[in-house]
Coordinates of C-alpha atoms in Angstrom, one line a residue:
Chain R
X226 CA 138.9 135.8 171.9
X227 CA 142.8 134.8 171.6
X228 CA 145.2 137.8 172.5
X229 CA 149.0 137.7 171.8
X230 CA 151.5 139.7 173.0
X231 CA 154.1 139.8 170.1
X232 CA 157.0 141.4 172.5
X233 CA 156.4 138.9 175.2
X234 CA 159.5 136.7 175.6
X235 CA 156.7 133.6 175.8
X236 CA 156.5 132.5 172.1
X237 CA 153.5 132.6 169.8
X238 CA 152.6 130.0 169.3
X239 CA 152.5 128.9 172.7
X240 CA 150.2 132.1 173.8
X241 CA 147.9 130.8 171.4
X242 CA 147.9 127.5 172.7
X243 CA 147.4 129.1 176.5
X244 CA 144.8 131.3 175.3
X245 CA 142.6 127.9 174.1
X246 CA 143.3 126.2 176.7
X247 CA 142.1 129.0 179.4
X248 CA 138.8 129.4 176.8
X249 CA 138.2 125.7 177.0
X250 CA 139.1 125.6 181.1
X251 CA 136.6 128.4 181.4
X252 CA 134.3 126.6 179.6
X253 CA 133.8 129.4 176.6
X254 CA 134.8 126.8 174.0
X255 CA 132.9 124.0 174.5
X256 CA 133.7 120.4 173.4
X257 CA 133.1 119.7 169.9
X258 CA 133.1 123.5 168.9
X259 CA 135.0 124.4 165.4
X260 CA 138.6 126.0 166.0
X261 CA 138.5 129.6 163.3
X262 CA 140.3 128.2 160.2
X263 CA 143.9 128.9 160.5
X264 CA 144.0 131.4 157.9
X265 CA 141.4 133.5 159.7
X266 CA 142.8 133.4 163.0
X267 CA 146.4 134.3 162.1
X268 CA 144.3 137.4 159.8
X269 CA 142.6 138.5 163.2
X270 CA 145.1 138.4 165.8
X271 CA 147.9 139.3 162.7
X272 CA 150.5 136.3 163.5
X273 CA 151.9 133.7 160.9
X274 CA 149.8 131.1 159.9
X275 CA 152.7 128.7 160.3
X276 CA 152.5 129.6 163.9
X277 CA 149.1 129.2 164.3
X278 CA 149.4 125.9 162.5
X279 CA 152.3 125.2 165.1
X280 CA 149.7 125.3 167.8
X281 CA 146.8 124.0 166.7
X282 CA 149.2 120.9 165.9
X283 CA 151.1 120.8 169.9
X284 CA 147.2 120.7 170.8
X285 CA 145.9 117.9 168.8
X286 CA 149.3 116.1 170.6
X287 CA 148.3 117.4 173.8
X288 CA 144.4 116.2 172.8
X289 CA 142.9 118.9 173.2
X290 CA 141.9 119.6 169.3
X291 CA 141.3 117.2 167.1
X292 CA 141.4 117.7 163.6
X293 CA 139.6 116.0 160.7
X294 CA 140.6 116.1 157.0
X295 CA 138.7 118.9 155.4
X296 CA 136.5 119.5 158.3
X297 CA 138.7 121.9 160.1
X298 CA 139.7 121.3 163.4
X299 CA 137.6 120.9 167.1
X300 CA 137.9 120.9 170.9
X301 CA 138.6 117.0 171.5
X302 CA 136.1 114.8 173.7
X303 CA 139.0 114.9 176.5
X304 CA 140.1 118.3 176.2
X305 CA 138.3 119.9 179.2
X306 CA 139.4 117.7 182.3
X307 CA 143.2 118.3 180.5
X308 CA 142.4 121.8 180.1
X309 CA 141.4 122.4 183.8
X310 CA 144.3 120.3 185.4
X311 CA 146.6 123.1 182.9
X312 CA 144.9 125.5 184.4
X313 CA 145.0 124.5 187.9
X314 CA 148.6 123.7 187.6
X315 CA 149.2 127.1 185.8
X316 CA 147.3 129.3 189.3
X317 CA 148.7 126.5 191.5
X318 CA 152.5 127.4 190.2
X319 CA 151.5 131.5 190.5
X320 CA 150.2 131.0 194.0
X321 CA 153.2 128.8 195.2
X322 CA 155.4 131.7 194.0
X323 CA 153.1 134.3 196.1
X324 CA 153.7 131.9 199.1
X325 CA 157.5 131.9 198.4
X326 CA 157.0 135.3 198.4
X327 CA 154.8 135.9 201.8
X328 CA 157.2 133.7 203.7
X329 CA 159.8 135.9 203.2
X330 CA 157.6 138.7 204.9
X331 CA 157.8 135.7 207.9
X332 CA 153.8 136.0 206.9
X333 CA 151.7 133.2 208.6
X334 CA 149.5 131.5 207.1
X335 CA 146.5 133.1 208.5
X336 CA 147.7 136.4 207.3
X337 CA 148.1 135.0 203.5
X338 CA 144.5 133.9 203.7
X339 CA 143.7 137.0 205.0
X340 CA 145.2 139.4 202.1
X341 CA 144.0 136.5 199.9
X342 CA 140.2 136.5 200.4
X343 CA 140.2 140.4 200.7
X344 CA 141.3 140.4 197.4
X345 CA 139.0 137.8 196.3
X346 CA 136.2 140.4 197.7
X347 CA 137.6 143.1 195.7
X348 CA 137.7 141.6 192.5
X349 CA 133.6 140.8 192.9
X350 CA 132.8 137.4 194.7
X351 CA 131.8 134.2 192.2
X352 CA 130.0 131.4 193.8
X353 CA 130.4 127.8 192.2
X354 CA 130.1 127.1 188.9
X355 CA 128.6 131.0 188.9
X356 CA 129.5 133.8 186.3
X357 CA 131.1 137.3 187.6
X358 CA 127.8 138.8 189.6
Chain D
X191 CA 162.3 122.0 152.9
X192 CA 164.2 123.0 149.8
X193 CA 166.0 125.9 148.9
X194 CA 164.6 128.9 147.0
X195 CA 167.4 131.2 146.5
X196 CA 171.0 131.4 147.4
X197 CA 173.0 134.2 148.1
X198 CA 177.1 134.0 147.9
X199 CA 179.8 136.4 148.0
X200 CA 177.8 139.6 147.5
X201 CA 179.3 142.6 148.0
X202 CA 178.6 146.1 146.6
X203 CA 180.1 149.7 147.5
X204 CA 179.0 153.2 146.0
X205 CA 181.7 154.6 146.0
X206 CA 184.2 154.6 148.9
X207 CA 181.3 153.1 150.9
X208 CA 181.1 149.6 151.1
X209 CA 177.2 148.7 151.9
X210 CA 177.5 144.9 151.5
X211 CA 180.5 143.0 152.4
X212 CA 181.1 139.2 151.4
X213 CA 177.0 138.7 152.4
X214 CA 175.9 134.5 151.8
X215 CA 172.0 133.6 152.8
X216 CA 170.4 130.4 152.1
X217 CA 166.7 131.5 151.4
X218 CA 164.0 128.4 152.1
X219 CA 161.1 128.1 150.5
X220 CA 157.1 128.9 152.4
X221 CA 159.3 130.7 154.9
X222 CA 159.1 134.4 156.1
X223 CA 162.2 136.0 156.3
X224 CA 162.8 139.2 158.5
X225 CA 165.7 141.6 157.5
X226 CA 166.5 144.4 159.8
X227 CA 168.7 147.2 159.5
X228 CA 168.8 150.3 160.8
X229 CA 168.5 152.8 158.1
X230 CA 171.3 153.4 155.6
X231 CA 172.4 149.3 156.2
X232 CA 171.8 147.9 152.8
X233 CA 168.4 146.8 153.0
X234 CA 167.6 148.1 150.1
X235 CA 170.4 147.8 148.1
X236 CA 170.2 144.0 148.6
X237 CA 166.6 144.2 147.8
X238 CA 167.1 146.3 144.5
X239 CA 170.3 143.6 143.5
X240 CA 168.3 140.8 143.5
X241 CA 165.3 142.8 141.9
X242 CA 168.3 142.9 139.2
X243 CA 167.4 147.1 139.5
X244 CA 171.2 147.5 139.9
X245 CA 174.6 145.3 139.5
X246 CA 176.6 143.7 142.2
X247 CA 180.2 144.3 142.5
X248 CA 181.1 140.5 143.6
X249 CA 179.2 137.2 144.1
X250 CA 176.8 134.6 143.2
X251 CA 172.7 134.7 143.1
X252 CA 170.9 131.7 142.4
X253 CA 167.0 131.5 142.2
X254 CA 165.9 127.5 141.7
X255 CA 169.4 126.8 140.7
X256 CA 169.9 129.0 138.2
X257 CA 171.7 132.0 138.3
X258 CA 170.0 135.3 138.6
X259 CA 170.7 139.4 138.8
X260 CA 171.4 142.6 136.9
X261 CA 170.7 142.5 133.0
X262 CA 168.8 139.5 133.3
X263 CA 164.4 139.5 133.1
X264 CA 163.2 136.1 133.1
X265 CA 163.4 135.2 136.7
X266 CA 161.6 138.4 137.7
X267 CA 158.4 136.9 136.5
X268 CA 158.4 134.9 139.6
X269 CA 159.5 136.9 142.1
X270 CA 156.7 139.9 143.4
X271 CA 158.7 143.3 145.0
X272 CA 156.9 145.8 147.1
X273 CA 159.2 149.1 147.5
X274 CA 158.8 151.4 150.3
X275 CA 157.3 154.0 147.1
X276 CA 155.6 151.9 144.6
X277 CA 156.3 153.8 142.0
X278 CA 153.7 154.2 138.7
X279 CA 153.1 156.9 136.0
X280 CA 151.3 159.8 138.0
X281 CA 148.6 159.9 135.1
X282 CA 148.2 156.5 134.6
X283 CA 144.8 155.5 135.6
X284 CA 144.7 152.2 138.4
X285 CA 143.2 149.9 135.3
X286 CA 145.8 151.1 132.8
X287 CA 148.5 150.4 135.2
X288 CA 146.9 146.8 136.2
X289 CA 146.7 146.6 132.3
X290 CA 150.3 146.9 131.8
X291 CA 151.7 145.1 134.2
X292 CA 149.3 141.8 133.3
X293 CA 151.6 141.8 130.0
X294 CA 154.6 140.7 131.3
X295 CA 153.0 137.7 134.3
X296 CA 151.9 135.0 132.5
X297 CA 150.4 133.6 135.5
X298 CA 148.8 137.1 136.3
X299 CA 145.3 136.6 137.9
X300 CA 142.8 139.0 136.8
X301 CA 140.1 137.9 138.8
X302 CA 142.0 138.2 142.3
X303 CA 143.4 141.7 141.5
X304 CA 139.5 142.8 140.6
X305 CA 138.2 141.4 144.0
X306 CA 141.9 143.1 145.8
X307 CA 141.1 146.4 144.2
X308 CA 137.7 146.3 145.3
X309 CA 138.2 144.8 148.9
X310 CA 140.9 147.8 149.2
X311 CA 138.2 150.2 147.8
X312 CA 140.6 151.2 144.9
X313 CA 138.8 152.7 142.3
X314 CA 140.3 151.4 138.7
X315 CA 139.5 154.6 137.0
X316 CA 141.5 156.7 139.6
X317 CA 144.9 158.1 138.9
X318 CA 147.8 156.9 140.4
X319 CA 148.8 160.4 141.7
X320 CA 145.7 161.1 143.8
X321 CA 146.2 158.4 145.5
X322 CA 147.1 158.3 149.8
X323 CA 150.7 156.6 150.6
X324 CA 148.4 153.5 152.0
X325 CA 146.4 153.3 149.1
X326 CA 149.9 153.3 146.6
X327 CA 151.0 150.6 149.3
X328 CA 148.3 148.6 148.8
X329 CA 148.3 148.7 145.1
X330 CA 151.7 148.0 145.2
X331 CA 150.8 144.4 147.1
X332 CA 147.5 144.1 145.1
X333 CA 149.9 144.2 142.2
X334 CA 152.7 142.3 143.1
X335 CA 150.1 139.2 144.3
X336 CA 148.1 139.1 140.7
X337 CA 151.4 138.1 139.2
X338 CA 151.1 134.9 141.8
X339 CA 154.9 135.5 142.8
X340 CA 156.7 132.3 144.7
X341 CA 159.4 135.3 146.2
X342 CA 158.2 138.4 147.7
X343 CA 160.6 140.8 148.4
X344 CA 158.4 143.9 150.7
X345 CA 161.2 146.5 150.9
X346 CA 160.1 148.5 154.0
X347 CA 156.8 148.8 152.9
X348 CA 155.0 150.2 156.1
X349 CA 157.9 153.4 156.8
X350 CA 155.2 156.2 157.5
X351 CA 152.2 154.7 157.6
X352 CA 149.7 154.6 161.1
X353 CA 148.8 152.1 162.8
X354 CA 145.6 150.5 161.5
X355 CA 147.2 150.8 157.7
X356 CA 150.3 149.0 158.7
X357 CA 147.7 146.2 160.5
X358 CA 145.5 146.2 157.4
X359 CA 148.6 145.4 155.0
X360 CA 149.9 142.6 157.6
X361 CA 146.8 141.0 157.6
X362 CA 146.7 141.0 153.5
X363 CA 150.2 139.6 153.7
X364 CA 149.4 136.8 156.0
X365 CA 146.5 135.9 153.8
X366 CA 148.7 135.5 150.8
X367 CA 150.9 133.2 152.8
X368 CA 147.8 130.9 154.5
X369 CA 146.4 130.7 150.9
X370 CA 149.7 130.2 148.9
X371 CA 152.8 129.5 151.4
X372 CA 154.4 132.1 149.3
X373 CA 158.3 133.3 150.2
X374 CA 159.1 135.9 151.7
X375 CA 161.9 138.6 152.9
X376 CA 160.2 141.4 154.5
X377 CA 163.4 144.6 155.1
X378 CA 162.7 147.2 157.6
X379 CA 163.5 149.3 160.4
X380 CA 160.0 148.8 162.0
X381 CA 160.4 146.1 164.1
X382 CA 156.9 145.6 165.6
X383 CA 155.9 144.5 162.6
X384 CA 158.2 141.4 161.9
X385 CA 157.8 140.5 165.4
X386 CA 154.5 138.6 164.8
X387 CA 155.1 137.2 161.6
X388 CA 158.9 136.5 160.9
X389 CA 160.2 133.0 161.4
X390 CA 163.6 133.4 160.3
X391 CA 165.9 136.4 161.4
X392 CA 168.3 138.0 159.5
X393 CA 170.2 141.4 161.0
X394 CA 172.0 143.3 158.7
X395 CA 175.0 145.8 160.2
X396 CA 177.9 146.8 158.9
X397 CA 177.2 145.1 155.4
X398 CA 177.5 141.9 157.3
X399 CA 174.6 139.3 158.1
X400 CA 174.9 139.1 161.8
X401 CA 171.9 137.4 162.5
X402 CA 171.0 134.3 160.5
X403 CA 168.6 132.4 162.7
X404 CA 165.6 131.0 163.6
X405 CA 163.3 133.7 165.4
X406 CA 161.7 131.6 168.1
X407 CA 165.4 130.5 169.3
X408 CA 166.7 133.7 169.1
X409 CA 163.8 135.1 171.4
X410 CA 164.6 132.0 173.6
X411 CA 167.9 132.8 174.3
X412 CA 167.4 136.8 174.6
X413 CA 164.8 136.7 176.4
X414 CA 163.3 140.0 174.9
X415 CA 161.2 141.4 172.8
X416 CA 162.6 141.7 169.0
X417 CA 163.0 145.8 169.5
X418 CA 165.5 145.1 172.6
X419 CA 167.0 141.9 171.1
X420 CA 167.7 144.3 168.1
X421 CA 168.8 146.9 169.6
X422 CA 171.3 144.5 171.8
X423 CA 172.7 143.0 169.0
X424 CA 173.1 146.2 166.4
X425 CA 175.5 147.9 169.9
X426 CA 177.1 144.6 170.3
X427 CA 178.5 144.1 167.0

C-alpha cells in the first residue's frame, strides 16, 4: 500500500506521509478507515516505528488522521478536500517544471498540449471519476 | 530524553595498532543508533568493551550512572548483544541452551522465547550445530530478547546473510522496539540496512567518531543516500 524508498534523499517519514496522502487523494483510503497500527506498518514496509509515529503525528497536525486513545488512529472527516489540494499542488508544481522545461525548446503552447494529451492516450484514457479502463 | 550510557576517553590498541582513539558518545535512551565502519574500524572492539568481553586501555563507561566494563557482571543483565556468530556449545540442544541462559536474566521471559522459537520455526530439541547461519542469527536475537534487555548491542549481525533473512531479522528488530522502545546500537558495514531504521548516526574511521548526528539532518544536508553519504565521508576524513 505505502512504499518507501530508504536511499531517496526525501525522508521517511515524509514518504509515508505522501504515500497516505496520495491513497486518501485517490480515494483508496476512505474517511473514517483505521490507519495499520504503527507497529505493523513499520514491520511491513521495515522502517522505525519512531518514524512512522513521526508521520502519523505531522498528519493528525496537518488533519488528515485523527487519532483516538486506544482506538488507533483514522482518516479525519476533512482529510480528503486537504488531500486533493496536496495532490493538485504536488502535479501542478511537476507540470510547471515540464513547462519551464518546454519553453526552453521555444515550444508553444499548442505543441505542449499536443505531446501532453498523446501521452495521456498512451498511458490508457480515464474518464471522470472512472477507474483505469 | 535521558541518557543511557556514556562513553569517555576510550581508547584501546592491540598492539602497535591503535583501534580506538580518545572515543566519547552520549548514548539516549528508546533511540536507534547506527555505527558504521568499514571493516577492521573497531566496531567490534567497541562492541566487545562494553560487552566487558575485553579491557580498555583508557576511559570512562557509564550505564545509568554507574560505571561499567571488563571484570565486572552485573550490568550485563540489562544489556542484550547479538554477535555477528552467536556463538553456543555445538551439542547443546536449542532448549538446553535457552535453559542456561534463563539462569542468569532474572527478568528472562519464558513465554516470549517459546512463541520466538516457534514463530522462527526453531525446533528446541535441535542442536546448535545443525543449525543455518540465519537460524544461529535468529536464536541469537530470540535469546538476547527473553532476557528483556533495555541496551542492545547487534554487532553486524546480517554479514552474509540474503536478502529475505536480513528483512526477516529487521522486521523482528523493529518489533522489539514498537513493543518495548528498547536501545539500541546496531555496527556494520551493510549499510542498507541501517538506512531505514537508524535515527542517530555514528561513523567510525580511523578510531575516531566522525559522525555523531542525527540521521534525518545528516541526509538533509548530503543529499544522498546513506551508502554515498558514507562513502563521502569515510574518503573525506
Amino acid at each position: 500500500m505505502i512504499r518507501v524508498d530508504a536511499t531517496s534523499y526525501v525522508p521517511i517519514y515524509e514518504q509515508i506521509k505522501r504515500g497516505i496522502v496520495r491513497l486518501v487523494a485517490t480515494r483508496r483510503l476512505k474517511v473514517g478507515e483505521p490507519l495499520p497500527s504503527i507497529r505493523d506498518l513499520a514491520a511491513e514496509i521495515i522502517v522505525n516505528p519512531n518514524t512512522v509515529a513521526r508521520a502519523y503525528r505531522e498528519l493528525e497536525q496537518d488533519g488528515v488522521v485523527s487519532t483516538q486513545k486506544g482506538r488507533g488512529s483514522f482518516i479525519a472527516e476533512r482529510a480528503r478536500p486537504d488531500a486533493e489540494r496536496e495532490l493538485r499542488g504536488h502535479l501542478g508544481r511537476a507540470m510547471d517544471e515540464t513547462i519551464a522545461e518546454a519553453r526552453k525548446f521555444d515550444l508553444d503552447d499548442g505543441a505542449i498540449l499536443e505531446i501532453f494529451e498523446t501521452r495521456l492516450r498512451r498511458a490508457g484514457g480515464r474518464k471522470k471519476g472512472g477507474r483505469n479502463e | 530524553m535521558s541518557e543511557l550510557l556514556r562513553i569517555e576517553h576510550l581508547s584501546k590498541s592491540f598492539g602497535r595498532k591503535q583501534v580506538l582513539k580518545d572515543l566519547s558518545l552520549s548514548v539516549e535512551s528508546g533511540r536507534v543508533y547506527g555505527l558504521l565502519g568499514r571493516n577492521g574500524e573497531g566496531k567490534t572492539t567497541l562492541a566487545r568493551i562494553l560487552m566487558g568481553v575485553i579491557p580498555a586501555d583508557g576511559g570512562v563507561i557509564t550505564f545509568k550512572g554507574r560505571r561499567i566494563g571488563f571484570g565486572q557482571s552485573a550490568y550485563k543483565r540489562e544489556f542484550g548483544y547479538v554477535p555477528e556468530d552467536p556463538f553456543f556449545y555445538e551439542d547443546m540442544t536449542i532448549r538446553g541452551l535457552v535453559n542456561f541462559n534463563a539462569r542468569f536474566y532474572p527478568r528472562w521471559d519464558r513465554k516470549r522465547i517459546a512463541a520466538d522459537l516457534e514463530r522462527f520455526g526453531l525446533d528446541p530439541k535441535s542442536r546448535f550445530g545443525t543449525l543455518s547461519r540465519g537460524q544461529k542469527l535468529k536464536l541469537g536475537l530470540a535469546v538476547a530478547l527473553a532476557a528483556a534487555p533495555e541496551f542492545l548491542i547487534l554487532d553486524d549481525p546480517t554479514s552474509g546473510l540474503d536478502v529475505p533473512t536480513r528483512q526477516d531479522f529487521l522486521r523482528d528488530v523493529i518489533r522489539e522496539l514498537a513493543a518495548s522502545g528498547t536501545t539500541v546500537l546496531f555496527a556494520t558495514h551493510l549499510v542498507h540496512e541501517l538506512e531505514r531504521i537508524v535515527e542517530r548516526l555514528l561513523v567510525l574511521h580511523g578510531g575516531r567518531l566522525i559522525v555523531d548526528e542525527d540521521f534525518d539532518k545528516v541526509k538533509a544536508r548530503h543529499q544522498a543516500s546513506l551508502e554515498d553519504i558514507f562513502v563521502r565521508l569515510t574518503a573525506e576524513a
